[in-house]
Amino acid sequence: MAYVTRRRPRVFRILLLIMLLACMSVGTVFAFKKIFQNYPESLMKVSETDKDYGKHKYVRKKTDEAIYFLHYPQTNIDGLNDYIQGVMDDTLATLPTQALETAVEVKQDYAIHHINDRYVSVKLETFENQDLFKTDVRIFDVDTQKFVSTDIFKTDALRYMTSILRKESGLDIKDVGFKNIIVEANNPNLYLEKDTLYIQIDNTLRVFDYKNNTDTLNETFNEVNATNNALPSVYLDYQYDETNPKMVAFTFDDGPHYLYGKEIMDIFDKYEGRATFFIQGYRVADHADEVIAMFDRNHQVGSHAYNHPNFNSISIEAIQQQLDDTEKAVKDATGYDEPLFVRPPYGAYEKEKMKNFDVPFINWDVDTEDWLVSDSERICSIALRDISDGSIVLMHEIYESSYQALDCILSELSKQGYQFVSVKDLLLAKDVDIVNGEVYFEAY
């Protein structure tokens, strides 16, 4: 009996301990739930994918205006942690952007990828009442302890990249977002997902296929080596100041010219302007460098037919051959592979005949008579007399007096508040529909 008497208290103590632990467990769960009971479940839930690096942490905060639940990765990279903290500090300081009767829900989710031993990429997405408000992205280079930027690309490749992203955007040329697609130097807003590179532009992540565009690379990136072949020439729209509606388009026929074309472009640089050069196809091969320079300096290149026939005197088929041969000559010399605006030789056209072609035709409303008058002061006087907002001006690339008159013309028009744009930009800026087969004289 003595043995049994000693056994009972021990069993009792064990049972009591078990009950106590159970109560503590229930209390812990209750306390945990109490902590979060005022936070909506939707704020606490995050995507379970694309989180292959770092520890999942969160910052939570409540104010009268907002409920914040910011999920983020804590890494062993100080520079990356500092960036993430900076994004969250900015979110807490700037959101909410709207005042509602109930508190605004602000949530941050994230994705983070350990690409390889060199690169870690992070994406932070901030939502305001479940609507995506902003996206912040970075790629951290462990070797350099710096963030990767568009400096991994050649500077002269950025315009080409812009052209690609605009084409792949699916946007119409007149859509608001189209003109905002510009790949700029020193842009750190990049994101890697495995071997897919995204460039963030205007809060949108756009894929750039660097693996198949190695000539754009300035250095080896993500184990892809840079190559150094010449890039195709491109022309970019929307190279004008939208705050200044007063504009005019200067056009130069009959080039390219080995000397005067460069002189003309230099003068336009002085006034931060652009022009349109309507060139003859047969001259392109011998002056390829001049045509490439036109594109590189972002002037518009158009067709003045292959060898300057009067369109009224030849068949539709012959005109098409003139256009095709000129476009081929430009492509062979520069890599540019887009339809060209056309200046009919002599300005001659038949309206019904022109409707057979998949290009717009550009004539003029101001003739400077530089083809008739060799006096540069007289040419300047004629131009200033006749030019108005929306004018398309006829000049020629092949006459010395034309470029000699140009500085006089641009200087005075600049004082009057004009900006100098390509024909295409003039039509876009003045909201003129660009229709193939139509003939344009001005953009009033």
CSV table of C-alpha atoms in Angstrom, one decimal:
chain,number,residue,atom,x,y,z
A,1,MET,CA,0.0,0.0,0.0
A,2,ALA,CA,2.9,2.3,0.7
A,3,TYR,CA,4.0,1.9,-2.9
A,4,VAL,CA,0.6,2.8,-4.2
A,5,THR,CA,0.3,5.8,-1.9
A,6,ARG,CA,3.5,7.3,-3.3
A,7,ARG,CA,2.4,6.7,-6.9
A,8,ARG,CA,-0.8,8.7,-6.9
A,9,PRO,CA,0.6,12.2,-6.2
A,10,ARG,CA,3.1,11.8,-9.1
A,11,VAL,CA,0.4,10.8,-11.5
A,12,PHE,CA,-1.7,13.7,-10.3
A,13,ARG,CA,1.2,16.2,-10.9
A,14,ILE,CA,1.7,14.9,-14.4
A,15,LEU,CA,-2.0,15.3,-15.2
A,16,LEU,CA,-2.0,18.8,-13.8
A,17,LEU,CA,1.1,19.7,-15.9
A,18,ILE,CA,-0.6,18.5,-19.0
A,19,MET,CA,-3.7,20.5,-18.3
A,20,LEU,CA,-1.6,23.6,-17.6
A,21,LEU,CA,0.3,23.2,-20.9
A,22,ALA,CA,-2.9,22.8,-22.8
A,23,CYS,CA,-4.3,25.9,-21.2
A,24,MET,CA,-1.1,27.8,-22.2
A,25,SER,CA,-1.3,26.6,-25.7
A,26,VAL,CA,-4.9,27.7,-26.0
A,27,GLY,CA,-3.9,31.1,-24.5
A,28,THR,CA,-1.1,31.5,-27.0
A,29,VAL,CA,-3.4,30.8,-30.0
A,30,PHE,CA,-5.9,33.2,-28.5
A,31,ALA,CA,-3.3,35.9,-28.0
A,32,PHE,CA,-2.0,35.4,-31.6
A,33,LYS,CA,-5.5,35.7,-33.0
A,34,LYS,CA,-6.1,38.8,-30.8
A,35,ILE,CA,-3.0,40.5,-32.3
A,36,PHE,CA,-4.3,40.1,-35.8
A,37,GLN,CA,-8.1,40.2,-35.3
A,38,ASN,CA,-8.3,43.8,-36.5
A,39,TYR,CA,-6.3,43.1,-39.7
A,40,PRO,CA,-8.3,41.8,-42.7
A,41,GLU,CA,-7.3,38.3,-43.8
A,42,SER,CA,-6.8,39.6,-47.3
A,43,LEU,CA,-3.9,41.7,-46.1
A,44,MET,CA,-2.2,38.9,-44.4
A,45,LYS,CA,-2.3,36.5,-47.3
A,46,VAL,CA,0.5,36.6,-49.9
A,47,SER,CA,1.5,34.6,-52.9
A,48,GLU,CA,3.5,31.5,-52.0
A,49,THR,CA,5.4,31.4,-55.2
A,50,ASP,CA,8.4,33.4,-56.4
A,51,LYS,CA,9.9,33.7,-52.9
A,52,ASP,CA,13.1,31.6,-53.2
A,53,TYR,CA,15.4,33.8,-51.3
A,54,GLY,CA,15.4,35.5,-47.9
A,55,LYS,CA,13.1,35.3,-44.9
A,56,HIS,CA,9.4,36.4,-45.1
A,57,LYS,CA,8.9,39.4,-42.8
A,58,TYR,CA,6.2,42.0,-42.5
A,59,VAL,CA,5.5,45.5,-41.2
A,60,ARG,CA,2.0,46.2,-40.0
A,61,LYS,CA,0.5,49.5,-38.9
A,62,LYS,CA,-2.9,51.1,-38.3
A,63,THR,CA,-3.9,54.8,-38.6
A,64,ASP,CA,-7.2,56.5,-38.8
A,65,GLU,CA,-6.8,56.7,-42.6
A,66,ALA,CA,-5.2,53.3,-43.5
A,67,ILE,CA,-4.4,49.8,-42.5
A,68,TYR,CA,-0.9,48.7,-43.6
A,69,PHE,CA,0.4,45.2,-44.0
A,70,LEU,CA,3.7,45.2,-45.9
A,71,HIS,CA,5.3,41.8,-46.6
A,72,TYR,CA,8.9,41.9,-47.6
A,73,PRO,CA,12.0,39.6,-47.8
A,74,GLN,CA,14.8,40.0,-45.3
A,75,THR,CA,18.1,39.0,-47.0
A,76,ASN,CA,21.7,38.9,-46.0
A,77,ILE,CA,22.5,41.7,-48.5
A,78,ASP,CA,22.6,45.1,-46.8
A,79,GLY,CA,22.3,47.1,-50.0
A,80,LEU,CA,19.2,45.2,-51.0
A,81,ASN,CA,17.7,45.4,-47.5
A,82,ASP,CA,18.2,49.2,-47.4
A,83,TYR,CA,16.4,49.5,-50.8
A,84,ILE,CA,13.5,47.5,-49.6
A,85,GLN,CA,13.2,49.5,-46.4
A,86,GLY,CA,13.3,52.7,-48.4
A,87,VAL,CA,10.4,51.5,-50.6
A,88,MET,CA,8.4,50.7,-47.5
A,89,ASP,CA,9.2,54.0,-45.8
A,90,ASP,CA,8.0,55.8,-48.9
A,91,THR,CA,4.8,53.7,-48.9
A,92,LEU,CA,4.1,54.6,-45.3
A,93,ALA,CA,4.7,58.3,-46.0
A,94,THR,CA,2.8,58.7,-49.2
A,95,LEU,CA,-0.2,56.3,-49.0
A,96,PRO,CA,-3.1,56.4,-48.9
A,97,THR,CA,-3.8,58.7,-51.9
A,98,GLN,CA,-7.5,58.7,-51.3
A,99,ALA,CA,-9.6,59.7,-48.3
A,100,LEU,CA,-12.5,57.3,-47.6
A,101,GLU,CA,-15.1,56.9,-44.8
A,102,THR,CA,-13.4,53.6,-43.9
A,103,ALA,CA,-9.7,53.0,-43.6
A,104,VAL,CA,-7.8,52.3,-46.9
A,105,GLU,CA,-6.2,48.9,-47.0
A,106,VAL,CA,-2.5,49.1,-48.1
A,107,LYS,CA,-0.7,45.9,-48.9
A,108,GLN,CA,2.7,45.0,-50.2
A,109,ASP,CA,3.5,41.6,-51.7
A,110,TYR,CA,6.8,40.6,-53.2
A,111,ALA,CA,8.7,38.2,-55.4
A,112,ILE,CA,12.4,37.5,-55.0
A,113,HIS,CA,14.7,35.3,-57.1
A,114,HIS,CA,18.2,34.1,-56.5
A,115,ILE,CA,19.1,34.0,-60.2
A,116,ASN,CA,22.6,32.6,-59.6
A,117,ASP,CA,25.7,33.3,-57.6
A,118,ARG,CA,25.8,36.9,-59.0
A,119,TYR,CA,22.3,38.2,-59.3
A,120,VAL,CA,19.3,38.6,-56.9
A,121,SER,CA,16.2,40.2,-58.2
A,122,VAL,CA,13.3,41.6,-56.2
A,123,LYS,CA,9.8,42.9,-57.1
A,124,LEU,CA,7.7,44.8,-54.6
A,125,GLU,CA,4.0,45.3,-55.5
A,126,THR,CA,2.0,47.8,-53.5
A,127,PHE,CA,-1.8,47.6,-53.5
A,128,GLU,CA,-4.3,50.3,-52.4
A,129,ASN,CA,-7.7,48.6,-51.7
A,130,GLN,CA,-6.6,45.7,-53.8
A,131,ASP,CA,-5.8,47.9,-56.8
A,132,LEU,CA,-2.1,47.8,-57.9
A,133,PHE,CA,-0.7,51.2,-57.1
A,134,LYS,CA,3.0,50.8,-57.9
A,135,THR,CA,5.7,48.3,-58.6
A,136,ASP,CA,9.3,48.6,-57.5
A,137,VAL,CA,12.0,46.4,-59.0
A,138,ARG,CA,15.7,46.0,-58.8
A,139,ILE,CA,18.5,43.5,-59.7
A,140,PHE,CA,21.3,43.4,-57.2
A,141,ASP,CA,24.8,42.4,-58.5
A,142,VAL,CA,26.5,40.6,-55.7
A,143,ASP,CA,29.9,40.9,-57.4
A,144,THR,CA,29.9,44.7,-57.7
A,145,GLN,CA,27.6,45.3,-54.7
A,146,LYS,CA,25.5,47.6,-56.9
A,147,PHE,CA,22.2,47.5,-58.6
A,148,VAL,CA,22.1,46.7,-62.3
A,149,SER,CA,20.9,49.4,-64.6
A,150,THR,CA,20.4,50.0,-68.3
A,151,ASP,CA,24.1,50.8,-68.4
A,152,ILE,CA,24.5,47.1,-69.3
A,153,PHE,CA,23.4,48.2,-72.7
A,154,LYS,CA,25.3,50.4,-75.2
A,155,THR,CA,24.2,54.0,-75.1
A,156,ASP,CA,23.5,54.0,-78.9
A,157,ALA,CA,21.4,50.9,-78.5
A,158,LEU,CA,18.7,52.6,-76.3
A,159,ARG,CA,16.8,54.1,-79.3
A,160,TYR,CA,16.8,50.7,-81.0
A,161,MET,CA,15.5,49.1,-77.8
A,162,THR,CA,12.8,51.8,-77.5
A,163,SER,CA,11.7,51.0,-81.0
A,164,ILE,CA,11.4,47.3,-80.2
A,165,LEU,CA,9.4,47.8,-77.0
A,166,ARG,CA,7.1,50.3,-78.7
A,167,LYS,CA,6.4,47.7,-81.5
A,168,GLU,CA,5.8,44.9,-79.0
A,169,SER,CA,3.6,47.0,-76.7
A,170,GLY,CA,0.5,46.4,-78.8
A,171,LEU,CA,-0.4,50.1,-78.4
A,172,ASP,CA,-1.5,52.3,-81.2
A,173,ILE,CA,0.8,55.1,-82.1
A,174,LYS,CA,-1.8,57.6,-80.7
A,175,ASP,CA,-2.4,55.8,-77.4
A,176,VAL,CA,-1.3,57.8,-74.4
A,177,GLY,CA,1.2,55.2,-73.2
A,178,PHE,CA,2.9,54.7,-76.6
A,179,LYS,CA,5.1,57.8,-76.5
A,180,ASN,CA,6.0,57.2,-72.8
A,181,ILE,CA,7.9,54.0,-73.8
A,182,ILE,CA,11.5,55.3,-73.8
A,183,VAL,CA,14.5,53.3,-72.7
A,184,GLU,CA,16.7,55.8,-70.9
A,185,ALA,CA,20.3,55.5,-69.7
A,186,ASN,CA,21.0,54.8,-66.0
A,187,ASN,CA,17.5,53.3,-65.4
A,188,PRO,CA,17.8,50.9,-62.5
A,189,ASN,CA,14.2,49.7,-62.7
A,190,LEU,CA,15.0,46.2,-64.0
A,191,TYR,CA,13.8,42.8,-63.0
A,192,LEU,CA,15.0,39.3,-63.7
A,193,GLU,CA,12.8,36.2,-63.6
A,194,LYS,CA,15.0,33.3,-64.4
A,195,ASP,CA,16.5,34.5,-67.7
A,196,THR,CA,13.7,36.8,-68.6
A,197,LEU,CA,14.6,40.5,-68.3
A,198,TYR,CA,11.9,43.2,-67.6
A,199,ILE,CA,12.5,46.9,-68.0
A,200,GLN,CA,10.1,49.0,-66.0
A,201,ILE,CA,8.8,52.0,-67.9
A,202,ASP,CA,5.8,54.1,-66.8
A,203,ASN,CA,5.1,51.6,-64.0
A,204,THR,CA,4.7,48.8,-66.6
A,205,LEU,CA,7.2,45.8,-66.8
A,206,ARG,CA,8.1,45.2,-70.4
A,207,VAL,CA,10.1,42.2,-71.6
A,208,PHE,CA,13.3,42.9,-73.5
A,209,ASP,CA,14.8,39.8,-75.2
A,210,TYR,CA,18.5,40.5,-74.6
A,211,LYS,CA,19.5,37.0,-75.4
A,212,ASN,CA,18.5,37.5,-79.1
A,213,ASN,CA,19.7,41.1,-79.1
A,214,THR,CA,23.3,40.7,-77.9
A,215,ASP,CA,24.5,43.6,-80.1
A,216,THR,CA,22.7,45.9,-77.6
A,217,LEU,CA,24.7,44.6,-74.7
A,218,ASN,CA,27.6,46.7,-73.4
A,219,GLU,CA,29.0,43.8,-71.3
A,220,THR,CA,28.3,40.2,-70.4
A,221,PHE,CA,25.0,39.9,-68.5
A,222,ASN,CA,23.5,36.8,-66.9
A,223,GLU,CA,26.1,34.7,-68.7
A,224,VAL,CA,25.1,36.1,-72.1
A,225,ASN,CA,28.1,37.7,-73.9
A,226,ALA,CA,27.9,41.0,-75.7
A,227,THR,CA,28.4,41.2,-79.5
A,228,ASN,CA,29.3,44.2,-81.6
A,229,ASN,CA,27.5,44.0,-84.9
A,230,ALA,CA,25.9,47.2,-86.3
A,231,LEU,CA,22.3,47.7,-85.1
A,232,PRO,CA,19.6,48.6,-87.6
A,233,SER,CA,18.7,52.3,-87.8
A,234,VAL,CA,15.5,53.4,-86.2
A,235,TYR,CA,13.3,56.5,-86.3
A,236,LEU,CA,11.4,57.5,-83.1
A,237,ASP,CA,8.2,59.4,-83.0
A,238,TYR,CA,7.2,62.1,-80.5
A,239,GLN,CA,10.5,64.1,-80.5
A,240,TYR,CA,8.8,67.4,-79.7
A,241,ASP,CA,7.8,69.5,-76.8
A,242,GLU,CA,4.1,68.9,-76.1
A,243,THR,CA,3.8,72.1,-74.1
A,244,ASN,CA,4.5,74.2,-77.2
A,245,PRO,CA,1.9,73.7,-79.9
A,246,LYS,CA,3.5,76.1,-82.4
A,247,MET,CA,5.5,74.1,-84.9
A,248,VAL,CA,6.6,73.7,-88.4
A,249,ALA,CA,8.1,70.8,-90.5
A,250,PHE,CA,11.0,71.5,-92.8
A,251,THR,CA,11.6,69.0,-95.6
A,252,PHE,CA,14.7,68.6,-97.8
A,253,ASP,CA,14.5,66.9,-101.2
A,254,ASP,CA,16.9,65.2,-103.6
A,255,GLY,CA,19.6,64.0,-101.2
A,256,PRO,CA,21.5,62.5,-99.7
A,257,HIS,CA,24.3,64.9,-100.2
A,258,TYR,CA,27.8,64.2,-98.9
A,259,LEU,CA,28.2,67.6,-97.3
A,260,TYR,CA,25.1,69.7,-97.1
A,261,GLY,CA,23.0,67.1,-95.3
A,262,LYS,CA,25.4,67.2,-92.3
A,263,GLU,CA,25.5,71.0,-92.4
A,264,ILE,CA,21.7,71.1,-92.3
A,265,MET,CA,21.5,68.7,-89.4
A,266,ASP,CA,24.1,70.7,-87.5
A,267,ILE,CA,21.9,73.8,-87.8
A,268,PHE,CA,18.9,71.9,-86.6
A,269,ASP,CA,20.9,70.7,-83.6
A,270,LYS,CA,21.5,74.4,-82.7
A,271,TYR,CA,17.8,74.9,-82.4
A,272,GLU,CA,17.0,71.5,-80.9
A,273,GLY,CA,14.9,70.7,-84.0
A,274,ARG,CA,14.3,67.8,-86.4
A,275,ALA,CA,13.7,67.7,-90.2
A,276,THR,CA,12.5,65.3,-92.8
A,277,PHE,CA,14.8,64.3,-95.7
A,278,PHE,CA,13.2,62.9,-98.8
A,279,ILE,CA,16.0,61.1,-100.5
A,280,GLN,CA,16.4,59.5,-104.0
A,281,GLY,CA,17.0,55.8,-103.8
A,282,TYR,CA,19.7,55.6,-106.4
A,283,ARG,CA,21.9,57.9,-104.3
A,284,VAL,CA,21.7,55.9,-101.1
A,285,ALA,CA,24.3,53.3,-101.6
A,286,ASP,CA,27.0,55.9,-102.3
A,287,HIS,CA,26.0,58.0,-99.3
A,288,ALA,CA,25.0,55.3,-96.7
A,289,ASP,CA,26.9,57.0,-93.9
A,290,GLU,CA,24.9,60.2,-94.5
A,291,VAL,CA,21.6,58.3,-94.3
A,292,ILE,CA,22.6,56.4,-91.2
A,293,ALA,CA,23.5,59.8,-89.6
A,294,MET,CA,20.0,61.1,-90.4
A,295,PHE,CA,18.4,58.3,-88.5
A,296,ASP,CA,21.0,58.4,-85.7
A,297,ARG,CA,20.3,62.1,-85.2
A,298,ASN,CA,16.6,61.2,-85.2
A,299,HIS,CA,15.5,63.0,-88.4
A,300,GLN,CA,12.8,61.4,-90.5
A,301,VAL,CA,13.9,59.8,-93.7
A,302,GLY,CA,11.4,59.6,-96.5
A,303,SER,CA,11.3,58.5,-100.2
A,304,HIS,CA,11.6,60.9,-103.1
A,305,ALA,CA,11.3,57.9,-105.5
A,306,TYR,CA,14.3,56.0,-106.8
A,307,ASN,CA,15.3,58.3,-109.7
A,308,HIS,CA,12.8,61.2,-109.6
A,309,PRO,CA,10.2,60.3,-112.3
A,310,ASN,CA,7.0,62.3,-112.7
A,311,PHE,CA,4.3,60.0,-111.1
A,312,ASN,CA,1.7,61.4,-113.5
A,313,SER,CA,3.6,60.0,-116.4
A,314,ILE,CA,4.1,56.4,-115.2
A,315,SER,CA,1.9,53.5,-114.3
A,316,ILE,CA,0.8,52.4,-110.8
A,317,GLU,CA,3.1,49.4,-111.2
A,318,ALA,CA,6.1,51.6,-112.1
A,319,ILE,CA,5.4,53.9,-109.1
A,320,GLN,CA,5.3,50.9,-106.8
A,321,GLN,CA,8.6,49.8,-108.2
A,322,GLN,CA,10.1,53.2,-107.5
A,323,LEU,CA,8.9,53.0,-103.9
A,324,ASP,CA,10.0,49.4,-103.4
A,325,ASP,CA,13.5,50.1,-104.8
A,326,THR,CA,14.0,53.1,-102.6
A,327,GLU,CA,12.9,51.3,-99.4
A,328,LYS,CA,15.2,48.4,-100.3
A,329,ALA,CA,18.1,50.8,-100.8
A,330,VAL,CA,17.5,52.3,-97.4
A,331,LYS,CA,17.2,48.9,-95.8
A,332,ASP,CA,20.4,47.6,-97.4
A,333,ALA,CA,22.3,50.7,-96.2
A,334,THR,CA,20.9,51.2,-92.8
A,335,GLY,CA,18.9,48.2,-91.7
A,336,TYR,CA,15.8,50.4,-91.4
A,337,ASP,CA,12.8,48.2,-92.4
A,338,GLU,CA,9.7,50.4,-92.2
A,339,PRO,CA,7.5,52.0,-94.9
A,340,LEU,CA,8.7,55.5,-95.9
A,341,PHE,CA,6.6,58.6,-96.3
A,342,VAL,CA,6.8,59.7,-99.9
A,343,ARG,CA,7.4,63.1,-101.5
A,344,PRO,CA,6.1,62.9,-105.1
A,345,PRO,CA,8.8,64.2,-107.5
A,346,TYR,CA,7.9,67.7,-108.7
A,347,GLY,CA,5.0,67.5,-106.3
A,348,ALA,CA,3.1,65.8,-109.1
A,349,TYR,CA,0.3,63.4,-108.2
A,350,GLU,CA,-3.1,62.1,-109.2
A,351,LYS,CA,-5.4,61.8,-106.2
A,352,GLU,CA,-7.1,58.5,-107.3
A,353,LYS,CA,-3.8,57.0,-108.4
A,354,MET,CA,-2.2,57.6,-105.0
A,355,LYS,CA,-4.9,55.6,-103.2
A,356,ASN,CA,-3.4,52.4,-104.6
A,357,PHE,CA,-0.3,52.7,-102.3
A,358,ASP,CA,0.2,51.8,-98.7
A,359,VAL,CA,2.1,55.0,-97.8
A,360,PRO,CA,1.1,58.6,-97.2
A,361,PHE,CA,2.3,61.2,-99.6
A,362,ILE,CA,3.7,64.6,-98.4
A,363,ASN,CA,3.7,67.8,-100.5
A,364,TRP,CA,4.0,71.3,-99.0
A,365,ASP,CA,2.2,74.6,-98.4
A,366,VAL,CA,5.4,76.7,-98.3
A,367,ASP,CA,7.8,76.7,-101.3
A,368,THR,CA,11.0,78.6,-100.4
A,369,GLU,CA,11.9,78.6,-104.1
A,370,ASP,CA,15.5,77.6,-103.2
A,371,TRP,CA,15.4,75.5,-106.4
A,372,LEU,CA,14.9,78.7,-108.4
A,373,VAL,CA,16.6,81.4,-106.3
A,374,SER,CA,20.3,81.1,-105.3
A,375,ASP,CA,20.3,84.1,-103.0
A,376,SER,CA,20.1,82.8,-99.4
A,377,GLU,CA,18.7,86.1,-98.1
A,378,ARG,CA,15.9,85.9,-100.6
A,379,ILE,CA,15.2,82.3,-99.6
A,380,CYS,CA,15.0,83.3,-96.0
A,381,SER,CA,12.7,86.2,-96.8
A,382,ILE,CA,10.3,84.0,-98.7
A,383,ALA,CA,10.2,81.4,-96.0
A,384,LEU,CA,9.5,83.9,-93.2
A,385,ARG,CA,6.8,85.5,-95.2
A,386,ASP,CA,4.8,82.4,-95.9
A,387,ILE,CA,5.4,80.0,-92.9
A,388,SER,CA,2.7,79.6,-90.3
A,389,ASP,CA,1.9,77.2,-87.5
A,390,GLY,CA,1.4,73.7,-89.1
A,391,SER,CA,3.3,74.5,-92.3
A,392,ILE,CA,5.2,71.9,-94.3
A,393,VAL,CA,8.2,73.7,-96.0
A,394,LEU,CA,9.8,72.7,-99.2
A,395,MET,CA,13.6,73.0,-99.4
A,396,HIS,CA,16.4,71.0,-101.0
A,397,GLU,CA,19.4,69.3,-99.6
A,398,ILE,CA,21.6,69.7,-102.7
A,399,TYR,CA,22.0,73.5,-102.9
A,400,GLU,CA,24.5,75.4,-100.9
A,401,SER,CA,22.2,78.4,-100.7
A,402,SER,CA,19.5,76.3,-99.0
A,403,TYR,CA,21.6,75.5,-95.9
A,404,GLN,CA,23.1,79.0,-95.9
A,405,ALA,CA,19.5,80.4,-95.6
A,406,LEU,CA,18.5,77.9,-93.0
A,407,ASP,CA,20.1,79.6,-90.0
A,408,CYS,CA,18.4,82.9,-90.9
A,409,ILE,CA,15.0,81.1,-91.1
A,410,LEU,CA,15.3,79.1,-87.9
A,411,SER,CA,16.8,81.9,-85.9
A,412,GLU,CA,13.8,84.2,-86.6
A,413,LEU,CA,11.2,81.5,-86.2
A,414,SER,CA,12.7,80.4,-82.9
A,415,LYS,CA,12.3,83.9,-81.6
A,416,GLN,CA,8.6,83.6,-82.6
A,417,GLY,CA,8.3,80.5,-80.5
A,418,TYR,CA,8.3,77.8,-83.2
A,419,GLN,CA,9.7,74.4,-82.7
A,420,PHE,CA,11.0,72.4,-85.7
A,421,VAL,CA,9.7,68.8,-86.1
A,422,SER,CA,9.5,66.0,-88.6
A,423,VAL,CA,6.5,65.7,-90.9
A,424,LYS,CA,5.3,62.7,-89.0
A,425,ASP,CA,5.6,64.4,-85.6
A,426,LEU,CA,3.8,67.4,-87.0
A,427,LEU,CA,0.8,65.3,-88.1
A,428,LEU,CA,0.8,63.5,-84.8
A,429,ALA,CA,1.0,66.7,-82.7
A,430,LYS,CA,-1.8,68.3,-84.7
A,431,ASP,CA,-3.9,65.2,-84.3
A,432,VAL,CA,-4.1,64.6,-88.1
A,433,ASP,CA,-5.0,61.1,-89.1
A,434,ILE,CA,-2.2,59.6,-91.1
A,435,VAL,CA,-3.9,57.6,-93.9
A,436,ASN,CA,-2.1,55.6,-96.6
A,437,GLY,CA,-2.8,56.9,-100.1
A,438,GLU,CA,-3.7,60.4,-98.9
A,439,VAL,CA,-1.7,63.5,-99.9
A,440,TYR,CA,-0.8,66.1,-97.2
A,441,PHE,CA,0.1,69.7,-97.6
A,442,GLU,CA,0.1,71.1,-94.1
A,443,ALA,CA,-1.3,70.4,-90.6
A,444,TYR,CA,-3.5,73.4,-89.8
